[in-house]
Amino acid sequence: MENLIFDPEIINKRNKKLVKYLKQTLCILPYRIISLDTSKMLLTYFAVSGLDILNKLDELPHSSQDIINWIYNHLISENINGIETGSCGFRGSTTLVTDKNKNVQNHKHDCSHLTMTFSALNALLTLGDDLSRLDKKAILKSIQALQLPDGSITATNQDGENDVRFLYSTSCVCFILDDWSFIDTDKAFDFILSCLTYEGAFGQIPGAEAHGGSTFCAVASLYLMNKLTSLSEYQIHRLKQWCLNRQEKGFNGRVNKPIDSCYSFWIGATLKLLDMLHFTNYDDNINYIFETFDDITGGFSKWPGFTPDPLHTYMGICALSLVNFSSYEKIHPALVISQKAFENLKKIHKK
Amino acid sequence: MSDSDSSDNCDSISVDLNEWSDVSPINQDRETNDICRIAYTEKFNNVFGYFRAVLKTNEISERAFDLTYKAVMLNPANYTVWYYRRILLKELGKDLNQELKLITKIIDQNPKNYQVWQHRRNVVELLQDPSRELEFTENILEQDSKNYHAWQYRQWVTKAFSLWHQELDFTSKLITVDCKNNSAWNHRFFYLKNTDHSESVLNREIDYCFEKLNLNINNESVWNYLRGVVDLMVKEGYLYPEKVCDFCKLKLETTKEDELSPFLIAFKIDYNWAKAIEKKNSGTNEIKEYVQESIRYLDLLAQKYDTIRANYWKYLLSKWNQEFNQ
């Protein structure tokens, strides 16, 4: 098995299938994924960045410029009547767009979503865009309007979900736009810490069970805020051990739950940020990720023999990059884009 | 994120064109639908065509309310549809109990969708009646005892309405069925933190952990919970419960070497570390036994009991050597 996984010919074949899967994601998707209809921006980010990490951005099925334009078509830069409602930023799709001019809020219920804003920025950076078409202030002012008194931030101005996922999206957006002045970072920090559980890792909201995805969101946010060092030595020790204990072959996301390929990324990236990933067993991890590879469609799924999906496919690719698999591009473990895309961001910051 | 299939086989979902003859549906623009294009069904285009038109005019009507039902049945993850539906619920003075029945059915079909749980919470907030919620979450947890959404929701209900009286027994029941149900352990800790956690209660919980560890020593959920309780005792200013250390010692001495649990060993090593640091800082030299034992166990973890983390245990071993100058 191991020999097969590291066989250059097999790597090559599998990479080709992964490229095909990601290209397909950017073209047409089956109706059964309709629950992701409002998250097309996320899928675009996964597919574009996935191709980038595989060093195959030249095989995009559309021109870069077309994708960049498509992304900007999802941007709301202006609220109706200029009244701040927390609507500016990127939509996840144009499902609820009603007007020709898409860059203004089309109607009262037209709004951006923080995860989609984060996804759009990451996709733009990956495609080499310089972000000059953004009205940064409009986006940041909207985020400011979405912060709650407890420091958490809601994804939209509509449904009130305010867990650590959206604090992570916010942290990425503030980091990319290079401006933290619109949110209260002390309160945001307090909220993140309130999600730290007795188990030593983070849950999605205060009181919730420690979870691999939430732990990544919390740790990556702290890293981007430059506040990881504010955790105590004991807290860091427990956090590291909780993450390391997630490995069985691949990783699970909660204590006593089965392993799932996406946690090779969520936990892997967290451990990378804590400078502990090199203490895990790479071969076991890589072997498990490839057990979830679908040789026909070319993507990764959560468990061996299950249907692949864009999330697990992208997470699988990122997880492999983290453990230096093949010639995959290295990723920035907190922003989750290639180092190449991160270099693009550094250039933008220097301007 | 849920990628569960949404069924679209319900005929009642189609739009009655007579009812909407005064409205022109708004098509989704083609320009932005060519990247990540979803192969929408006729029905989907139809319902969302009218839904876009309704959003544009902010129509508050019974037919708009019915349309939101059709739209959420097609895609229960569309948060704007739910949001709009809640506006209509309020504006039209709809029967919220009826809505609760509907959302019960929808959650039953989509138990891992964020938006449906959020909607239920909003409806219960409007109703200010949590009387059915514990039974409801219990039913959902019967299908999947670790459903993260259901637990999060149950925590919200218990805390928002102070419904604590059943919770300890509820977790005991689930833990008896499956001692490795970490979600139940987490809920138990949530209960503890939000209710009486006097020294006697915390001592009772430690005994509960011993009881469960006697059944299975290698259960990470219990070790984490035990650690949580001990940390809470220290935080509350109570004395360190030495019986925990005694328990570890006894287990380490009496368990066959082949059956030793890495969690037990790691727990004892952390205990030793705290003790050794404390002694070192107070200038006494009685740290030898802690250091020697820990180094022996770290070596065993790396070589035998937890080889997948061998590199980590070796690293920790080097930290011990560094700190205590061996």
XYZ file of C-alpha atoms in Angstrom:
677
model
C 0.000 0.000 0.000
C 2.618 2.478 1.095
C 4.782 1.719 -1.877
C 1.865 2.272 -4.184
C 1.028 5.632 -2.643
C 4.505 6.968 -3.171
C 4.895 5.486 -6.650
C 5.444 8.472 -8.992
C 3.309 6.962 -11.716
C 0.388 6.445 -9.382
C 0.816 9.917 -7.907
C 0.707 11.323 -11.395
C -2.434 9.415 -12.334
C -4.192 10.429 -9.150
C -3.192 14.056 -9.515
C -4.694 14.052 -12.996
C -7.940 12.695 -11.596
C -7.938 15.306 -8.843
C -7.460 18.030 -11.443
C -10.368 16.630 -13.419
C -12.573 16.617 -10.313
C -11.720 20.208 -9.436
C -12.277 21.388 -13.008
C -15.635 19.672 -12.977
C -16.517 21.503 -9.747
C -15.854 24.809 -11.502
C -18.076 23.847 -14.432
C -21.202 21.957 -13.572
C -22.461 20.334 -10.398
C -25.203 17.768 -9.949
C -28.514 18.881 -8.419
C -27.963 16.655 -5.395
C -25.555 19.229 -3.951
C -28.335 21.847 -3.967
C -27.789 22.490 -0.241
C -24.563 24.230 -1.324
C -26.458 26.529 -3.682
C -25.723 29.600 -1.563
C -22.084 28.550 -1.108
C -20.810 28.548 -4.695
C -18.112 31.025 -3.704
C -16.753 28.489 -1.244
C -16.740 25.801 -3.942
C -14.933 28.150 -6.315
C -12.292 28.860 -3.696
C -11.839 25.135 -3.003
C -11.489 24.303 -6.689
C -9.230 27.220 -7.669
C -6.965 26.876 -4.642
C -6.952 23.081 -5.007
C -5.666 23.409 -8.567
C -3.091 25.931 -7.369
C -1.748 23.543 -4.708
C -1.527 20.823 -7.349
C 0.435 23.304 -9.496
C -2.219 23.122 -12.166
C -3.671 26.615 -12.198
C -2.906 26.674 -15.934
C -5.621 24.068 -16.407
C -8.481 26.242 -15.172
C -11.572 25.521 -17.272
C -12.316 29.252 -17.563
C -9.893 32.146 -18.012
C -8.585 33.587 -14.748
C -10.057 36.921 -15.708
C -13.502 35.392 -16.209
C -13.369 33.836 -12.763
C -12.132 37.080 -11.223
C -14.988 38.970 -12.875
C -17.432 36.291 -11.750
C -16.204 36.686 -8.167
C -16.532 40.483 -8.249
C -20.069 40.069 -9.553
C -20.909 38.669 -6.116
C -19.662 41.721 -4.259
C -22.037 44.079 -2.495
C -20.219 47.392 -2.018
C -23.174 49.622 -1.290
C -26.129 49.298 1.046
C -29.590 50.443 -0.020
C -29.864 54.165 0.759
C -26.373 54.029 2.211
C -27.684 52.817 5.586
C -25.247 50.420 7.281
C -26.895 47.038 7.724
C -23.942 44.703 7.656
C -24.690 43.679 4.086
C -21.442 44.548 2.310
C -19.061 41.817 1.300
C -19.478 38.831 -0.983
C -22.590 36.794 -1.600
C -22.181 33.048 -1.919
C -24.172 32.885 -5.138
C -26.491 35.019 -7.217
C -29.533 32.916 -6.350
C -31.284 35.880 -4.743
C -29.941 38.621 -7.019
C -32.738 40.489 -8.768
C -31.062 43.415 -10.517
C -28.614 43.954 -13.362
C -26.289 45.947 -11.127
C -25.002 43.367 -8.736
C -22.563 45.497 -6.769
C -25.255 47.287 -4.821
C -27.599 45.604 -2.424
C -30.501 44.576 -4.697
C -33.236 44.468 -2.076
C -33.662 44.578 1.682
C -32.887 40.892 2.058
C -29.854 40.805 -0.202
C -26.767 40.303 1.937
C -23.195 39.076 2.034
C -21.992 36.135 4.115
C -18.690 36.216 6.010
C -17.542 32.776 4.900
C -18.194 33.802 1.301
C -16.242 37.043 1.711
C -13.328 35.039 3.087
C -13.642 32.519 0.222
C -13.801 35.242 -2.430
C -10.686 36.980 -1.099
C -8.765 33.701 -0.980
C -9.816 32.812 -4.527
C -8.855 36.284 -5.763
C -5.432 36.077 -4.125
C -4.928 32.660 -5.673
C -5.789 33.993 -9.113
C -3.240 36.800 -8.745
C -5.767 39.618 -8.379
C -4.516 42.733 -6.573
C -7.813 43.396 -4.686
C -7.864 46.949 -6.048
C -11.514 46.657 -7.080
C -12.587 46.186 -3.463
C -14.148 48.858 -1.326
C -12.329 47.637 1.786
C -13.950 50.123 4.086
C -17.463 49.091 3.074
C -16.660 45.456 3.853
C -14.993 46.237 7.175
C -17.796 48.542 8.295
C -20.274 45.766 7.636
C -18.213 43.342 9.681
C -18.151 45.902 12.466
C -21.951 45.957 12.358
C -22.020 42.162 12.673
C -19.987 41.967 15.896
C -22.061 41.162 18.979
C -21.478 42.390 22.552
C -19.869 39.058 23.545
C -17.204 39.571 20.865
C -18.569 36.943 18.481
C -19.542 37.799 14.948
C -22.577 36.689 12.962
C -22.186 35.349 9.430
C -24.912 37.571 8.013
C -27.307 40.189 9.284
C -30.075 37.593 9.005
C -29.764 34.368 10.882
C -27.811 35.150 13.988
C -25.431 32.199 13.883
C -22.408 33.523 15.732
C -19.928 30.749 16.340
C -16.173 30.494 16.073
C -16.358 29.706 12.328
C -17.304 33.277 11.586
C -14.679 34.672 13.878
C -12.230 32.735 11.771
C -13.648 34.150 8.522
C -13.477 37.604 10.053
C -9.887 37.119 11.167
C -8.901 36.094 7.636
C -10.711 39.069 6.102
C -9.104 41.545 8.536
C -5.716 39.955 7.985
C -6.037 40.050 4.192
C -7.379 43.611 4.168
C -4.651 44.471 6.666
C -6.953 46.355 8.991
C -8.143 45.165 12.415
C -9.443 48.527 13.540
C -13.092 47.853 12.767
C -13.566 44.975 15.169
C -12.984 44.752 18.893
C -10.157 42.210 18.924
C -10.015 42.029 22.739
C -13.633 40.954 22.869
C -13.107 38.607 19.941
C -10.220 37.058 21.870
C -12.406 36.661 24.959
C -15.084 34.961 22.885
C -12.581 32.500 21.428
C -11.251 31.684 24.882
C -14.794 31.135 26.146
C -15.016 28.304 23.594
C -12.032 26.500 25.156
C -13.404 23.419 26.903
C -12.316 21.262 29.829
C -10.965 18.823 27.223
C -8.278 21.299 26.261
C -9.514 22.221 22.779
C -12.215 24.469 21.336
C -15.913 23.970 20.696
C -18.036 25.913 18.269
C -19.668 28.055 20.945
C -19.141 28.310 24.712
C -20.128 25.003 26.316
C -20.038 22.976 23.102
C -17.906 19.857 22.774
C -14.282 20.250 21.661
C -14.205 19.774 17.904
C -11.459 19.626 15.267
C -13.044 22.177 12.947
C -13.765 24.637 15.754
C -10.293 24.131 17.170
C -8.753 25.006 13.829
C -10.965 28.105 13.553
C -10.012 29.230 17.054
C -6.295 28.551 16.772
C -5.985 30.037 13.269
C -7.866 33.152 14.424
C -5.540 33.540 17.412
C -2.565 33.048 15.106
C -3.780 35.695 12.651
C -4.506 38.096 15.532
C -1.037 37.356 16.829
C -2.510 36.221 20.139
C -1.574 32.570 20.237
C 1.065 33.412 22.825
C -1.634 34.720 25.161
C -2.609 31.142 26.014
C -1.024 29.796 29.188
C 1.637 27.103 29.087
C -0.853 24.614 30.518
C -3.504 25.561 27.959
C -1.035 25.109 25.103
C 0.150 21.794 26.511
C -3.397 20.432 26.742
C -4.312 21.787 23.318
C -1.313 20.101 21.729
C -2.071 16.793 23.422
C -5.733 16.914 22.478
C -4.797 17.492 18.830
C -2.098 14.815 18.812
C -4.490 12.336 20.407
C -6.834 12.737 17.441
C -4.571 10.615 15.256
C -5.495 6.953 14.966
C -4.272 6.478 11.438
C -6.032 9.440 9.906
C -7.506 11.881 12.395
C -10.863 12.127 14.113
C -12.502 15.440 14.975
C -13.842 14.627 18.421
C -12.898 12.202 21.168
C -14.158 8.673 20.484
C -15.480 9.497 16.999
C -14.381 7.702 13.819
C -11.600 9.200 11.714
C -12.558 11.321 8.697
C -10.225 12.638 5.993
C -11.095 16.315 6.546
C -9.611 16.198 10.055
C -6.246 15.360 8.548
C -6.499 18.977 7.508
C -8.312 20.638 10.435
C -6.124 18.976 13.043
C -3.075 18.886 10.782
C -3.186 22.635 10.159
C -3.798 23.333 13.855
C -0.767 21.247 14.770
C 1.250 23.027 12.086
C 0.333 26.384 13.655
C 1.362 25.001 17.048
C 4.618 23.747 15.503
C 3.755 20.158 16.434
C 2.732 18.540 13.170
C 6.134 16.911 12.707
C 5.419 14.765 15.775
C 2.538 12.989 14.022
C 2.833 9.885 11.889
C 2.882 11.114 8.262
C 2.727 7.732 6.526
C -0.360 6.571 8.434
C -2.029 9.902 7.727
C -1.231 9.865 3.995
C -2.349 6.273 3.720
C -5.701 7.051 5.266
C -6.323 10.085 3.057
C -5.753 7.953 -0.027
C -8.065 5.256 1.284
C -10.815 7.847 0.832
C -9.775 8.623 -2.757
C -12.333 7.735 -5.408
C -10.480 6.339 -8.380
C -13.401 6.906 -10.705
C -14.510 10.466 -9.970
C -11.149 11.561 -8.642
C -12.036 13.285 -5.368
C -11.661 12.509 -1.675
C -14.541 11.579 0.599
C -14.737 11.406 4.366
C -14.641 7.621 4.619
C -13.369 4.904 2.284
C -16.003 3.982 -0.274
C -18.131 7.110 0.198
C -19.039 9.689 -2.460
C -16.389 12.400 -2.794
C -17.319 16.055 -2.344
C -15.505 19.348 -2.988
C -14.875 20.047 0.714
C -13.205 16.731 1.458
C -11.326 16.899 -1.811
C -9.852 20.306 -1.022
C -9.202 19.391 2.615
C -7.498 16.181 1.472
C -5.216 18.088 -0.894
C -4.371 20.643 1.813
C -3.751 17.899 4.363
C -1.329 16.211 1.960
C 0.450 19.481 1.306
C 0.901 19.990 5.062
C 2.831 16.719 5.309
C 4.982 17.546 2.265
C 3.352 15.015 -0.008
C 4.716 14.811 -3.534
C 5.438 18.159 -5.152
C 2.272 19.825 -3.863
C 2.606 23.544 -3.259
C 3.052 24.439 0.403
C 0.092 26.137 2.029
C -0.288 28.925 4.558
C -1.823 26.911 7.415
C -3.986 29.718 8.813
C -5.325 31.372 5.648
C -5.448 28.064 3.768
C -4.118 29.265 0.449
C -0.874 28.341 -1.271
C 2.334 30.058 -0.192
C 2.383 31.474 -3.714
C -0.979 33.152 -3.127
C 0.283 34.342 0.250
C 3.296 35.917 -1.486
C 0.817 37.755 -3.687
C -0.855 39.078 -0.537
C 2.460 40.221 0.920
C 3.113 42.178 -2.266
C -0.317 43.820 -1.960
C 0.386 44.718 1.680
C 3.674 46.365 0.708
C 2.010 48.659 -1.832
C -21.393 21.808 6.175
C -24.039 19.391 5.107
C -24.051 17.994 1.637
C -26.987 15.748 2.242
C -29.282 15.326 -0.676
C -32.383 17.433 -0.596
C -35.272 15.542 -2.009
C -37.251 17.271 -4.642
C -39.903 14.671 -5.212
C -42.751 16.450 -3.477
C -45.381 17.527 -5.981
C -46.887 20.119 -3.679
C -43.760 22.167 -4.289
C -44.700 23.468 -7.712
C -46.037 27.005 -7.999
C -49.711 27.547 -8.818
C -49.457 29.900 -11.778
C -53.029 31.199 -11.423
C -52.276 32.406 -7.944
C -49.234 34.321 -9.210
C -50.605 35.643 -12.508
C -49.969 39.245 -11.418
C -46.264 38.633 -10.770
C -43.426 38.218 -13.264
C -40.844 35.776 -12.002
C -37.228 37.008 -12.039
C -34.834 34.593 -13.686
C -31.414 34.006 -12.223
C -28.962 35.922 -14.358
C -27.069 33.700 -16.768
C -23.875 35.694 -16.633
C -23.025 34.564 -13.148
C -24.396 31.102 -13.477
C -21.739 29.615 -15.695
C -19.097 29.019 -13.021
C -19.929 26.302 -10.483
C -23.219 25.940 -12.284
C -25.689 23.680 -10.555
C -27.977 21.693 -12.813
C -31.136 23.248 -11.347
C -34.424 21.482 -11.901
C -37.379 23.171 -13.592
C -39.140 23.234 -10.257
C -36.231 24.934 -8.541
C -36.005 27.641 -11.213
C -39.717 28.115 -11.025
C -40.030 28.478 -7.251
C -36.954 30.661 -6.905
C -38.044 32.773 -9.890
C -41.142 33.796 -7.928
C -39.217 33.959 -4.683
C -36.821 36.525 -6.171
C -39.811 38.570 -7.323
C -41.315 38.429 -3.837
C -38.055 39.504 -2.209
C -37.715 42.406 -4.595
C -41.113 43.834 -3.644
C -40.898 42.629 -0.040
C -44.332 41.102 -0.383
C -46.003 40.256 2.910
C -48.757 37.797 2.080
C -50.100 34.310 2.639
C -48.961 33.225 -0.788
C -45.448 34.520 -0.056
C -45.528 32.520 3.177
C -46.499 29.371 1.262
C -43.762 30.085 -1.246
C -41.103 30.173 1.485
C -42.183 26.659 2.446
C -41.651 25.495 -1.121
C -38.282 27.208 -1.270
C -36.982 25.723 1.996
C -38.146 22.279 0.991
C -36.034 22.636 -2.149
C -33.036 23.965 -0.238
C -33.252 23.963 3.561
C -29.784 25.552 3.740
C -30.892 28.858 2.224
C -30.771 31.104 5.287
C -32.449 34.058 3.580
C -35.552 32.011 2.874
C -35.798 31.090 6.553
C -35.182 34.665 7.575
C -37.899 35.914 5.261
C -40.227 33.222 6.512
C -39.710 34.422 10.078
C -40.578 37.965 9.052
C -43.778 36.638 7.515
C -44.533 34.497 10.561
C -44.528 37.617 12.683
C -46.154 40.013 10.242
C -48.987 37.638 9.396
C -49.447 36.500 12.985
C -49.078 32.856 12.027
C -49.620 30.021 14.491
C -46.167 29.396 15.935
C -47.132 25.996 17.314
C -47.954 24.935 13.785
C -44.530 26.195 12.720
C -42.903 24.179 15.477
C -44.611 21.047 14.176
C -43.356 21.765 10.692
C -39.788 22.392 11.801
C -39.870 19.173 13.839
C -40.606 17.306 10.632
C -37.933 19.158 8.658
C -35.225 18.644 11.302
C -36.130 14.990 11.394
C -35.270 14.855 7.690
C -32.255 17.213 7.883
C -30.784 16.738 11.365
C -27.389 18.121 10.365
C -28.421 21.364 8.744
C -27.495 24.564 10.596
C -30.381 26.714 9.385
C -33.192 24.432 10.496
C -31.920 24.362 14.065
C -31.508 28.124 14.033
C -35.088 28.470 12.852
C -36.356 26.231 15.623
C -34.507 28.300 18.167
C -36.001 31.492 16.793
C -39.505 30.030 16.881
C -39.094 28.827 20.469
C -37.757 32.240 21.425
C -40.883 33.817 19.994
C -43.134 31.261 21.679
C -41.256 31.410 24.983
C -42.362 27.832 25.449
C -39.579 25.251 25.775
C -41.858 22.503 27.103
C -41.371 20.143 24.148
C -37.712 20.831 23.484
C -35.986 18.334 25.770
C -38.080 15.479 24.483
C -37.539 16.666 20.927
C -33.737 16.769 21.203
C -33.793 13.430 22.982
C -35.600 11.944 19.986
C -33.072 13.381 17.559
C -30.211 12.117 19.744
C -31.749 8.666 19.624
C -30.988 8.612 15.898
C -27.455 9.931 16.396
C -26.297 10.335 19.962
C -23.422 12.616 18.918
C -25.287 15.066 16.667
C -23.438 18.327 17.324
C -26.387 20.528 16.346
C -28.776 18.711 18.653
C -26.408 18.995 21.607
C -25.744 22.657 20.961
C -29.468 23.233 20.771
C -30.125 21.282 23.976
C -27.493 23.354 25.759
C -29.156 26.513 24.578
C -32.589 25.355 25.777
C -31.401 24.153 29.169
C -29.497 27.351 29.830
C -31.959 29.853 28.377
C -34.901 28.375 30.274
C -33.026 26.944 33.290
C -34.175 23.409 32.593
C -31.508 21.639 34.569
C -33.411 19.124 36.648
C -33.264 16.200 34.183
C -29.872 16.820 32.704
C -27.615 14.874 35.058
C -29.784 11.774 34.801
C -30.019 12.249 31.060
C -26.235 12.143 30.664
C -25.949 9.192 33.082
C -28.461 7.307 30.991
C -26.566 7.957 27.751
C -23.204 7.176 29.330
C -24.558 3.884 30.649
C -25.604 2.970 27.125
C -22.312 4.116 25.596
C -19.491 4.997 27.932
C -17.589 6.519 25.010
C -20.285 9.032 24.150
C -18.074 12.088 24.485
C -20.956 14.440 23.692
C -22.783 13.152 26.760
C -19.682 13.665 28.892
C -19.355 17.187 27.544
C -22.980 17.884 28.386
C -22.393 16.554 31.883
C -19.589 19.055 32.323
C -21.802 21.810 30.940
C -24.392 20.854 33.532
C -21.786 20.867 36.283
C -20.446 24.300 35.389
C -23.895 25.829 35.274
C -25.259 24.272 38.446
C -23.981 23.461 41.919
C -20.335 22.450 41.776
C -19.471 22.484 45.410
C -16.602 20.348 46.642
C -18.889 17.458 47.543
C -20.510 17.455 44.103
C -17.122 17.484 42.407
C -15.965 14.637 44.643
C -19.041 12.686 43.645
C -18.128 13.251 39.984
C -14.599 11.994 40.585
C -16.039 8.797 42.039
C -18.288 8.532 39.007
C -15.177 8.697 36.797
C -13.481 5.962 38.848
C -16.544 3.790 38.405
C -16.446 4.260 34.624
C -12.676 3.818 34.441
C -12.973 0.552 36.320
C -15.140 -0.642 33.452
C -12.737 0.591 30.784
C -9.460 2.209 31.726
C -8.666 3.288 28.172
C -11.567 5.685 27.620
C -10.300 9.145 26.691
C -13.693 10.743 27.385
C -13.514 9.846 31.074
C -9.900 10.907 31.478
C -10.687 14.279 29.947
C -13.726 14.687 32.146
C -11.760 13.714 35.238
C -9.107 16.261 34.323
C -11.819 18.868 33.833
C -13.277 18.185 37.283
C -9.861 18.270 38.964
C -8.988 21.539 37.195
C -12.316 22.987 38.269
C -11.626 22.007 41.899
C -8.277 23.738 41.794
C -9.812 26.783 40.121
C -12.511 26.978 42.791
C -9.836 26.948 45.471
C -10.528 23.477 46.851
C -7.705 21.150 47.838
C -6.215 18.977 45.125
C -8.123 15.673 45.332
C -5.264 13.322 46.171
C -7.564 10.361 45.706
C -7.107 10.886 41.970
C -3.386 10.383 42.309
C -3.992 7.336 44.501
C -6.327 5.923 41.888
C -3.701 6.378 39.159
C -1.028 4.761 41.313
C -3.242 1.814 42.075
C -4.137 1.347 38.426
C -0.531 1.629 37.336
C 0.484 -0.975 39.896
C -2.325 -3.433 39.396
C -2.993 -3.309 35.658
C -1.109 -5.850 33.590
C 1.659 -4.117 31.675
C 0.105 -5.177 28.393
C -3.167 -3.467 29.234
C -1.845 -0.137 30.466
C -3.682 2.850 29.059
C -1.743 5.713 27.452
C -4.329 8.129 28.876
C -3.673 6.885 32.394
C 0.072 7.183 31.921
C -0.179 10.649 30.348
C -2.396 11.779 33.228
C 0.166 10.612 35.769
C 3.039 12.215 33.867
C 1.236 15.572 33.887
C 0.597 15.154 37.614
C 4.268 14.374 38.129
C 5.288 17.424 36.115
C 3.192 19.758 38.250
C 4.541 18.179 41.446
C 8.149 18.233 40.279
C 7.927 21.881 39.230
C 6.302 22.755 42.544
C 9.040 20.983 44.506
C 11.789 22.432 42.354
C 10.465 25.940 42.914
C 10.244 25.416 46.638
C 13.860 24.304 46.674
C 13.312 20.775 47.909
C 15.103 17.993 46.199
C 12.463 15.327 46.427
C 11.793 15.300 42.744
C 13.743 12.211 41.837
C 10.862 9.746 42.071
C 8.650 11.926 39.867
C 11.352 12.386 37.268
C 12.415 8.768 37.179
C 8.893 7.456 36.926
C 7.936 9.900 34.197
C 10.980 9.172 32.111
C 10.347 5.473 32.367
C 6.736 5.903 31.296
C 7.532 8.319 28.479
C 9.924 5.767 27.136
C 7.274 3.057 27.399
C 4.719 5.255 25.626
C 7.104 5.854 22.751
C 8.272 2.246 22.501
C 5.169 0.294 23.337
C 1.866 1.825 24.359
C 1.395 4.696 21.971
C 3.821 4.255 19.125
C 1.829 6.384 16.677
C 2.828 9.371 18.854
C 6.330 8.066 19.540
C 7.994 11.251 18.280
C 5.906 13.357 20.597
C 6.642 11.260 23.687
C 10.343 11.383 22.883
C 10.093 15.141 22.612
C 8.346 15.330 25.975
C 11.041 13.113 27.423
C 13.675 15.572 26.224
C 11.702 18.376 27.893
C 11.806 16.491 31.198
C 15.530 15.993 30.884
C 16.021 19.634 30.045
C 13.908 20.939 32.916
C 15.265 18.667 35.589
C 18.828 18.511 34.368
C 19.150 14.760 34.044
